[in-house]
PDB file of C-alpha atoms in Angstrom:
ATOM      1  CA  PRO A 275      22.182  57.246 -87.990  1.00 82.00           C
ATOM      2  CA  VAL A 276      25.273  58.543 -89.766  1.00 86.00           C
ATOM      3  CA  LYS A 277      26.200  60.832 -86.881  1.00 88.00           C
ATOM      4  CA  LEU A 278      25.623  58.047 -84.347  1.00 87.00           C
ATOM      5  CA  ARG A 279      27.808  55.652 -86.337  1.00 89.00           C
ATOM      6  CA  GLU A 280      30.606  58.196 -86.598  1.00 89.00           C
ATOM      7  CA  SER A 281      30.385  59.036 -82.887  1.00 88.00           C
ATOM      8  CA  TYR A 282      30.518  55.364 -81.998  1.00 90.00           C
ATOM      9  CA  ARG A 283      33.528  54.916 -84.266  1.00 90.00           C
ATOM     10  CA  LYS A 284      35.360  57.803 -82.573  1.00 90.00           C
ATOM     11  CA  VAL A 285      34.677  56.401 -79.111  1.00 90.00           C
ATOM     12  CA  LEU A 286      35.939  53.016 -80.271  1.00 92.00           C
ATOM     13  CA  ILE A 287      39.246  54.264 -81.659  1.00 92.00           C
ATOM     14  CA  VAL A 288      39.913  56.642 -78.735  1.00 91.00           C
ATOM     15  CA  ILE A 289      39.424  53.768 -76.281  1.00 93.00           C
ATOM     16  CA  ALA A 290      41.718  51.570 -78.384  1.00 93.00           C
ATOM     17  CA  PHE A 291      44.310  54.357 -78.549  1.00 92.00           C
ATOM     18  CA  LEU A 292      44.393  54.636 -74.742  1.00 92.00           C
ATOM     19  CA  VAL A 293      43.705  51.090 -73.545  1.00 94.00           C
ATOM     20  CA  PHE A 294      45.659  48.953 -76.036  1.00 94.00           C
ATOM     21  CA  PRO A 295      49.108  50.454 -75.274  1.00 93.00           C
ATOM     22  CA  ALA A 296      48.361  50.579 -71.545  1.00 94.00           C
ATOM     23  CA  MET A 297      47.598  46.855 -71.408  1.00 95.00           C
ATOM     24  CA  ALA A 298      50.502  46.011 -73.728  1.00 94.00           C
ATOM     25  CA  GLY A 299      52.814  48.058 -71.540  1.00 94.00           C
ATOM     26  CA  LEU A 300      51.613  46.354 -68.369  1.00 95.00           C
ATOM     27  CA  ILE A 301      52.251  42.955 -69.946  1.00 95.00           C
ATOM     28  CA  ALA A 302      55.803  44.024 -70.797  1.00 94.00           C
ATOM     29  CA  VAL A 303      56.680  45.564 -67.398  1.00 94.00           C
ATOM     30  CA  ALA A 304      54.762  43.070 -65.242  1.00 94.00           C
ATOM     31  CA  GLU A 305      57.806  41.176 -63.989  1.00 93.00           C
ATOM     32  CA  ASN A 306      59.775  44.275 -62.997  1.00 92.00           C
ATOM     33  CA  MET A 307      56.669  45.981 -61.605  1.00 94.00           C
ATOM     34  CA  PHE A 308      55.882  43.025 -59.326  1.00 95.00           C
ATOM     35  CA  ASP A 309      59.536  42.785 -58.314  1.00 92.00           C
ATOM     36  CA  ALA A 310      59.715  46.495 -57.454  1.00 92.00           C
ATOM     37  CA  LEU A 311      56.354  46.967 -55.752  1.00 92.00           C
ATOM     38  CA  LEU A 312      55.498  43.622 -54.142  1.00 90.00           C
ATOM     39  CA  ASN A 313      57.079  40.879 -52.089  1.00 85.00           C
ATOM     40  CA  PRO A 314      58.950  38.067 -53.897  1.00 88.00           C
ATOM     41  CA  LYS A 315      56.118  35.672 -53.012  1.00 92.00           C
ATOM     42  CA  TRP A 316      53.952  37.515 -55.576  1.00 93.00           C
ATOM     43  CA  MET A 317      56.237  36.724 -58.536  1.00 93.00           C
ATOM     44  CA  PRO A 318      54.378  33.482 -59.478  1.00 94.00           C
ATOM     45  CA  ALA A 319      51.314  35.667 -60.136  1.00 94.00           C
ATOM     46  CA  VAL A 320      53.033  37.510 -63.022  1.00 95.00           C
ATOM     47  CA  PRO A 321      51.808  35.126 -65.778  1.00 95.00           C
ATOM     48  CA  TYR A 322      48.243  35.367 -64.452  1.00 96.00           C
ATOM     49  CA  PHE A 323      48.457  39.153 -64.379  1.00 96.00           C
ATOM     50  CA  ARG A 324      49.587  39.176 -68.008  1.00 95.00           C
ATOM     51  CA  MET A 325      46.655  36.982 -69.040  1.00 95.00           C
ATOM     52  CA  LEU A 326      44.245  39.272 -67.215  1.00 95.00           C
ATOM     53  CA  CYS A 327      45.721  42.235 -69.110  1.00 95.00           C
ATOM     54  CA  LEU A 328      44.610  40.536 -72.335  1.00 94.00           C
ATOM     55  CA  ILE A 329      41.071  40.463 -70.951  1.00 94.00           C
ATOM     56  CA  GLY A 330      41.446  44.085 -69.831  1.00 93.00           C
ATOM     57  CA  LEU A 331      42.379  44.996 -73.397  1.00 93.00           C
ATOM     58  CA  MET A 332      39.050  43.680 -74.692  1.00 94.00           C
ATOM     59  CA  MET A 333      36.582  44.594 -71.932  1.00 93.00           C
ATOM     60  CA  PRO A 334      36.215  48.338 -72.733  1.00 93.00           C
ATOM     61  CA  ILE A 335      35.449  47.520 -76.376  1.00 93.00           C
ATOM     62  CA  ILE A 336      32.883  44.939 -75.254  1.00 92.00           C
ATOM     63  CA  SER A 337      31.237  47.524 -72.981  1.00 92.00           C
ATOM     64  CA  VAL A 338      31.040  50.103 -75.764  1.00 91.00           C
ATOM     65  CA  ASN A 339      29.412  47.588 -78.087  1.00 90.00           C
ATOM     66  CA  MET A 340      26.842  46.647 -75.463  1.00 90.00           C
ATOM     67  CA  ASN A 341      26.072  50.325 -74.796  1.00 89.00           C
ATOM     68  CA  ALA A 342      25.540  50.835 -78.522  1.00 89.00           C
ATOM     69  CA  LEU A 343      22.719  48.273 -78.434  1.00 89.00           C
ATOM     70  CA  LYS A 344      21.098  50.131 -75.524  1.00 88.00           C
ATOM     71  CA  VAL A 345      21.426  53.459 -77.340  1.00 87.00           C
ATOM     72  CA  LYS A 346      19.622  51.940 -80.334  1.00 85.00           C
ATOM     73  CA  GLY A 347      16.870  50.713 -78.024  1.00 85.00           C
ATOM     74  CA  ARG A 348      17.555  47.068 -78.809  1.00 86.00           C
ATOM     75  CA  SER A 349      17.235  45.680 -75.298  1.00 86.00           C
ATOM     76  CA  ASN A 350      16.211  42.325 -76.809  1.00 88.00           C
ATOM     77  CA  LEU A 351      19.537  42.034 -78.613  1.00 88.00           C
ATOM     78  CA  PHE A 352      21.379  43.251 -75.513  1.00 89.00           C
ATOM     79  CA  LEU A 353      19.776  40.469 -73.489  1.00 91.00           C
ATOM     80  CA  ARG A 354      20.519  37.891 -76.178  1.00 90.00           C
ATOM     81  CA  VAL A 355      24.208  38.835 -76.346  1.00 90.00           C
ATOM     82  CA  GLU A 356      24.465  38.818 -72.539  1.00 91.00           C
ATOM     83  CA  ILE A 357      22.918  35.349 -72.322  1.00 93.00           C
ATOM     84  CA  ILE A 358      25.217  33.976 -75.027  1.00 92.00           C
ATOM     85  CA  SER A 359      28.322  35.537 -73.474  1.00 91.00           C
ATOM     86  CA  LYS A 360      27.563  34.533 -69.887  1.00 92.00           C
ATOM     87  CA  THR A 361      26.651  30.987 -70.926  1.00 94.00           C
ATOM     88  CA  LEU A 362      29.925  30.731 -72.805  1.00 94.00           C
ATOM     89  CA  PHE A 363      31.857  31.987 -69.759  1.00 94.00           C
ATOM     90  CA  VAL A 364      30.180  29.504 -67.399  1.00 94.00           C
ATOM     91  CA  VAL A 365      30.628  26.517 -69.740  1.00 95.00           C
ATOM     92  CA  THR A 366      34.285  27.399 -70.251  1.00 94.00           C
ATOM     93  CA  LEU A 367      34.808  27.806 -66.512  1.00 94.00           C
ATOM     94  CA  LEU A 368      33.315  24.377 -65.827  1.00 95.00           C
ATOM     95  CA  ALA A 369      35.461  22.850 -68.561  1.00 94.00           C
ATOM     96  CA  THR A 370      38.747  24.403 -67.372  1.00 95.00           C
ATOM     97  CA  ILE A 371      38.393  24.507 -63.584  1.00 93.00           C
ATOM     98  CA  ARG A 372      39.917  21.053 -63.120  1.00 93.00           C
ATOM     99  CA  TYR A 373      43.115  22.109 -64.922  1.00 93.00           C
ATOM    100  CA  GLY A 374      44.140  24.959 -62.643  1.00 92.00           C
ATOM    101  CA  VAL A 375      44.200  28.751 -62.529  1.00 93.00           C
ATOM    102  CA  ALA A 376      46.134  29.227 -65.782  1.00 94.00           C
ATOM    103  CA  ALA A 377      43.638  27.124 -67.738  1.00 95.00           C
ATOM    104  CA  ILE A 378      40.713  29.030 -66.191  1.00 95.00           C
ATOM    105  CA  ILE A 379      42.160  32.412 -67.139  1.00 95.00           C
ATOM    106  CA  TRP A 380      43.108  31.316 -70.662  1.00 95.00           C
ATOM    107  CA  GLY A 381      39.558  30.044 -71.056  1.00 95.00           C
ATOM    108  CA  GLN A 382      38.228  33.440 -70.012  1.00 95.00           C
ATOM    109  CA  VAL A 383      40.599  35.144 -72.472  1.00 95.00           C
ATOM    110  CA  VAL A 384      39.125  33.040 -75.282  1.00 95.00           C
ATOM    111  CA  CYS A 385      35.580  33.753 -74.063  1.00 94.00           C
ATOM    112  CA  SER A 386      36.302  37.490 -73.905  1.00 94.00           C
ATOM    113  CA  PHE A 387      37.519  37.405 -77.496  1.00 95.00           C
ATOM    114  CA  ALA A 388      34.373  35.539 -78.550  1.00 94.00           C
ATOM    115  CA  ALA A 389      32.198  38.033 -76.638  1.00 93.00           C
ATOM    116  CA  LEU A 390      34.093  40.867 -78.336  1.00 93.00           C
ATOM    117  CA  LEU A 391      33.356  39.525 -81.819  1.00 93.00           C
ATOM    118  CA  ILE A 392      29.722  38.783 -80.958  1.00 92.00           C
ATOM    119  CA  GLY A 393      29.174  42.266 -79.534  1.00 90.00           C
ATOM    120  CA  MET A 394      30.903  43.964 -82.458  1.00 92.00           C
ATOM    121  CA  GLY A 395      28.820  41.928 -84.887  1.00 91.00           C
ATOM    122  CA  PHE A 396      25.463  42.713 -83.276  1.00 91.00           C
ATOM    123  CA  SER A 397      26.149  46.402 -82.623  1.00 90.00           C
ATOM    124  CA  GLY A 398      27.773  46.882 -86.009  1.00 88.00           C
ATOM    125  CA  ARG A 399      24.688  45.522 -87.737  1.00 89.00           C
ATOM    126  CA  GLN A 400      22.491  48.011 -85.877  1.00 89.00           C
ATOM    127  CA  LEU A 401      24.777  50.964 -86.614  1.00 89.00           C
ATOM    128  CA  GLY A 402      25.703  50.084 -90.181  1.00 89.00           C
ATOM    129  CA  TYR A 403      29.308  49.690 -89.066  1.00 89.00           C
ATOM    130  CA  ARG A 404      30.374  46.248 -90.198  1.00 88.00           C
ATOM    131  CA  LEU A 405      32.585  43.933 -88.191  1.00 89.00           C
ATOM    132  CA  ASP A 406      35.368  43.942 -90.792  1.00 90.00           C
ATOM    133  CA  ARG A 407      35.343  47.752 -90.856  1.00 91.00           C
ATOM    134  CA  GLN A 408      35.616  47.896 -87.069  1.00 92.00           C
ATOM    135  CA  CYS A 409      38.536  45.460 -87.105  1.00 92.00           C
ATOM    136  CA  LEU A 410      40.341  47.533 -89.748  1.00 92.00           C
ATOM    137  CA  ASP A 411      39.834  50.692 -87.688  1.00 91.00           C
ATOM    138  CA  LEU A 412      41.223  49.012 -84.561  1.00 92.00           C
ATOM    139  CA  LEU A 413      44.142  47.305 -86.319  1.00 92.00           C
ATOM    140  CA  PRO A 414      46.538  50.325 -86.356  1.00 90.00           C
ATOM    141  CA  TYR A 415      46.205  50.752 -82.589  1.00 92.00           C
ATOM    142  CA  LEU A 416      46.739  47.048 -81.998  1.00 93.00           C
ATOM    143  CA  LEU A 417      49.917  47.167 -84.106  1.00 92.00           C
ATOM    144  CA  LEU A 418      51.134  50.224 -82.199  1.00 91.00           C
ATOM    145  CA  ALA A 419      50.417  48.444 -78.917  1.00 92.00           C
ATOM    146  CA  ILE A 420      52.429  45.429 -80.073  1.00 94.00           C
ATOM    147  CA  THR A 421      55.302  47.802 -80.842  1.00 92.00           C
ATOM    148  CA  VAL A 422      55.091  49.182 -77.297  1.00 91.00           C
ATOM    149  CA  TRP A 423      55.175  45.657 -75.880  1.00 94.00           C
ATOM    150  CA  ALA A 424      58.127  44.639 -78.087  1.00 93.00           C
ATOM    151  CA  SER A 425      60.180  47.732 -77.266  1.00 92.00           C
ATOM    152  CA  ALA A 426      59.534  47.559 -73.508  1.00 91.00           C
ATOM    153  CA  SER A 427      60.239  43.822 -73.454  1.00 90.00           C
ATOM    154  CA  GLY A 428      63.451  44.372 -75.407  1.00 90.00           C
ATOM    155  CA  ILE A 429      64.644  46.875 -72.820  1.00 89.00           C
ATOM    156  CA  ASN A 430      64.138  44.243 -70.122  1.00 85.00           C
ATOM    157  CA  TYR A 431      66.494  41.836 -71.902  1.00 84.00           C
ATOM    158  CA  ILE A 432      69.053  44.504 -72.790  1.00 86.00           C
ATOM    159  CA  MET A 433      69.211  45.747 -69.185  1.00 85.00           C
ATOM    160  CA  ASP A 434      69.361  42.308 -67.608  1.00 80.00           C
ATOM    161  CA  GLY A 435      71.237  42.618 -64.307  1.00 79.00           C
ATOM    162  CA  PHE A 436      70.454  46.326 -63.813  1.00 84.00           C
ATOM    163  CA  ASN A 437      68.535  47.733 -60.844  1.00 87.00           C
ATOM    164  CA  VAL A 438      64.854  46.797 -61.119  1.00 89.00           C
ATOM    165  CA  TRP A 439      63.662  50.397 -60.622  1.00 91.00           C
ATOM    166  CA  ALA A 440      65.971  51.566 -63.421  1.00 91.00           C
ATOM    167  CA  LYS A 441      64.678  48.863 -65.749  1.00 91.00           C
ATOM    168  CA  LEU A 442      61.059  49.637 -64.911  1.00 92.00           C
ATOM    169  CA  GLY A 443      61.508  53.383 -65.440  1.00 92.00           C
ATOM    170  CA  ILE A 444      63.324  53.005 -68.758  1.00 93.00           C
ATOM    171  CA  GLN A 445      60.774  50.448 -69.960  1.00 93.00           C
ATOM    172  CA  ILE A 446      57.920  52.872 -69.281  1.00 93.00           C
ATOM    173  CA  LEU A 447      59.788  55.827 -70.771  1.00 93.00           C
ATOM    174  CA  THR A 448      60.815  53.900 -73.893  1.00 92.00           C
ATOM    175  CA  GLY A 449      57.401  52.380 -74.521  1.00 91.00           C
ATOM    176  CA  THR A 450      55.581  55.682 -74.024  1.00 91.00           C
ATOM    177  CA  SER A 451      58.027  57.650 -76.190  1.00 92.00           C
ATOM    178  CA  ILE A 452      57.879  55.152 -79.038  1.00 91.00           C
ATOM    179  CA  TYR A 453      54.085  55.052 -78.923  1.00 91.00           C
ATOM    180  CA  VAL A 454      53.710  58.830 -78.988  1.00 89.00           C
ATOM    181  CA  CYS A 455      56.307  59.215 -81.750  1.00 91.00           C
ATOM    182  CA  LEU A 456      54.668  56.550 -83.915  1.00 89.00           C
ATOM    183  CA  ALA A 457      51.230  58.082 -83.320  1.00 87.00           C
ATOM    184  CA  LEU A 458      52.567  61.444 -84.494  1.00 86.00           C
ATOM    185  CA  VAL A 459      54.491  60.052 -87.473  1.00 86.00           C
ATOM    186  CA  CYS A 460      51.619  57.842 -88.611  1.00 82.00           C
ATOM    187  CA  ARG A 461      49.106  60.629 -87.898  1.00 83.00           C
ATOM    188  CA  VAL A 462      46.599  58.257 -86.377  1.00 83.00           C
ATOM    189  CA  GLU A 463      43.113  59.662 -86.172  1.00 83.00           C
ATOM    190  CA  ALA A 464      42.637  59.044 -82.446  1.00 86.00           C
ATOM    191  CA  TRP A 465      45.669  61.220 -81.617  1.00 83.00           C
ATOM    192  CA  ARG A 466      43.835  64.278 -82.954  1.00 82.00           C
ATOM    193  CA  ASP A 467      40.671  63.330 -81.061  1.00 82.00           C
ATOM    194  CA  VAL A 468      42.519  62.810 -77.778  1.00 83.00           C
ATOM    195  CA  THR A 469      44.461  66.085 -78.040  1.00 83.00           C
ATOM    196  CA  THR A 470      41.218  67.917 -78.839  1.00 82.00           C
ATOM    197  CA  ILE A 471      39.541  66.410 -75.759  1.00 81.00           C
ATOM    198  CA  VAL A 472      42.527  67.351 -73.568  1.00 80.00           C
ATOM    199  CA  ARG A 473      42.558  70.924 -74.874  1.00 83.00           C
ATOM    200  CA  GLU A 474      38.802  71.272 -74.203  1.00 81.00           C
ATOM    201  CA  ILE A 475      39.232  69.956 -70.647  1.00 82.00           C
ATOM    202  CA  LEU A 476      42.128  72.324 -69.969  1.00 79.00           C
ATOM    203  CA  ALA A 477      40.197  75.273 -71.421  1.00 80.00           C
ATOM    204  CA  LYS A 478      37.278  74.592 -69.075  1.00 79.00           C
ATOM    205  CA  HIS A 479      39.569  74.701 -66.038  1.00 74.00           C
ATOM    206  CA  LYS A 480      41.264  77.964 -66.941  1.00 69.00           C
TER     207      LYS A 480
END
């Protein structure tokens, strides 16, 4: 049980380390990315894309929590969580559909957050890894992701009027550099795990 809990914890923080900044970065560069890669008619979709990135931030964590229930052989709890989550999604969809696309997506964002907490609560109870402990372990990566978003968004305002490709490139470069530097300075645990995984992969291909 102890080894399983620690393995689950490592998977959780590695996913957060990779997914949180990626989604935060996409939210920050969405406008320039759409402008550079798509036709102008796609620009109204930028706010919807940003909302969907919030869901994308939570979905991998939800999946890991659900897999933890299957690993523990608790298919009854897995089914219960699925029923609760899907019912919540359907009810929210029916309640928001009359108010337009934005309301529907915001409703799904709220449902995803609820499903995240429910899954973390159920799986954490089975693994002896409490919900508050999981949140504390994920918090550093969420704060780093917010820093990525803030820095990339700031570049967009500072470079207002510049070529869109230049803005997009500098946003990505700045956000990535700041994230890596902060991960190194703060010595976050997932950085060591990720570099170890990369080294093992490279060693296998030599």
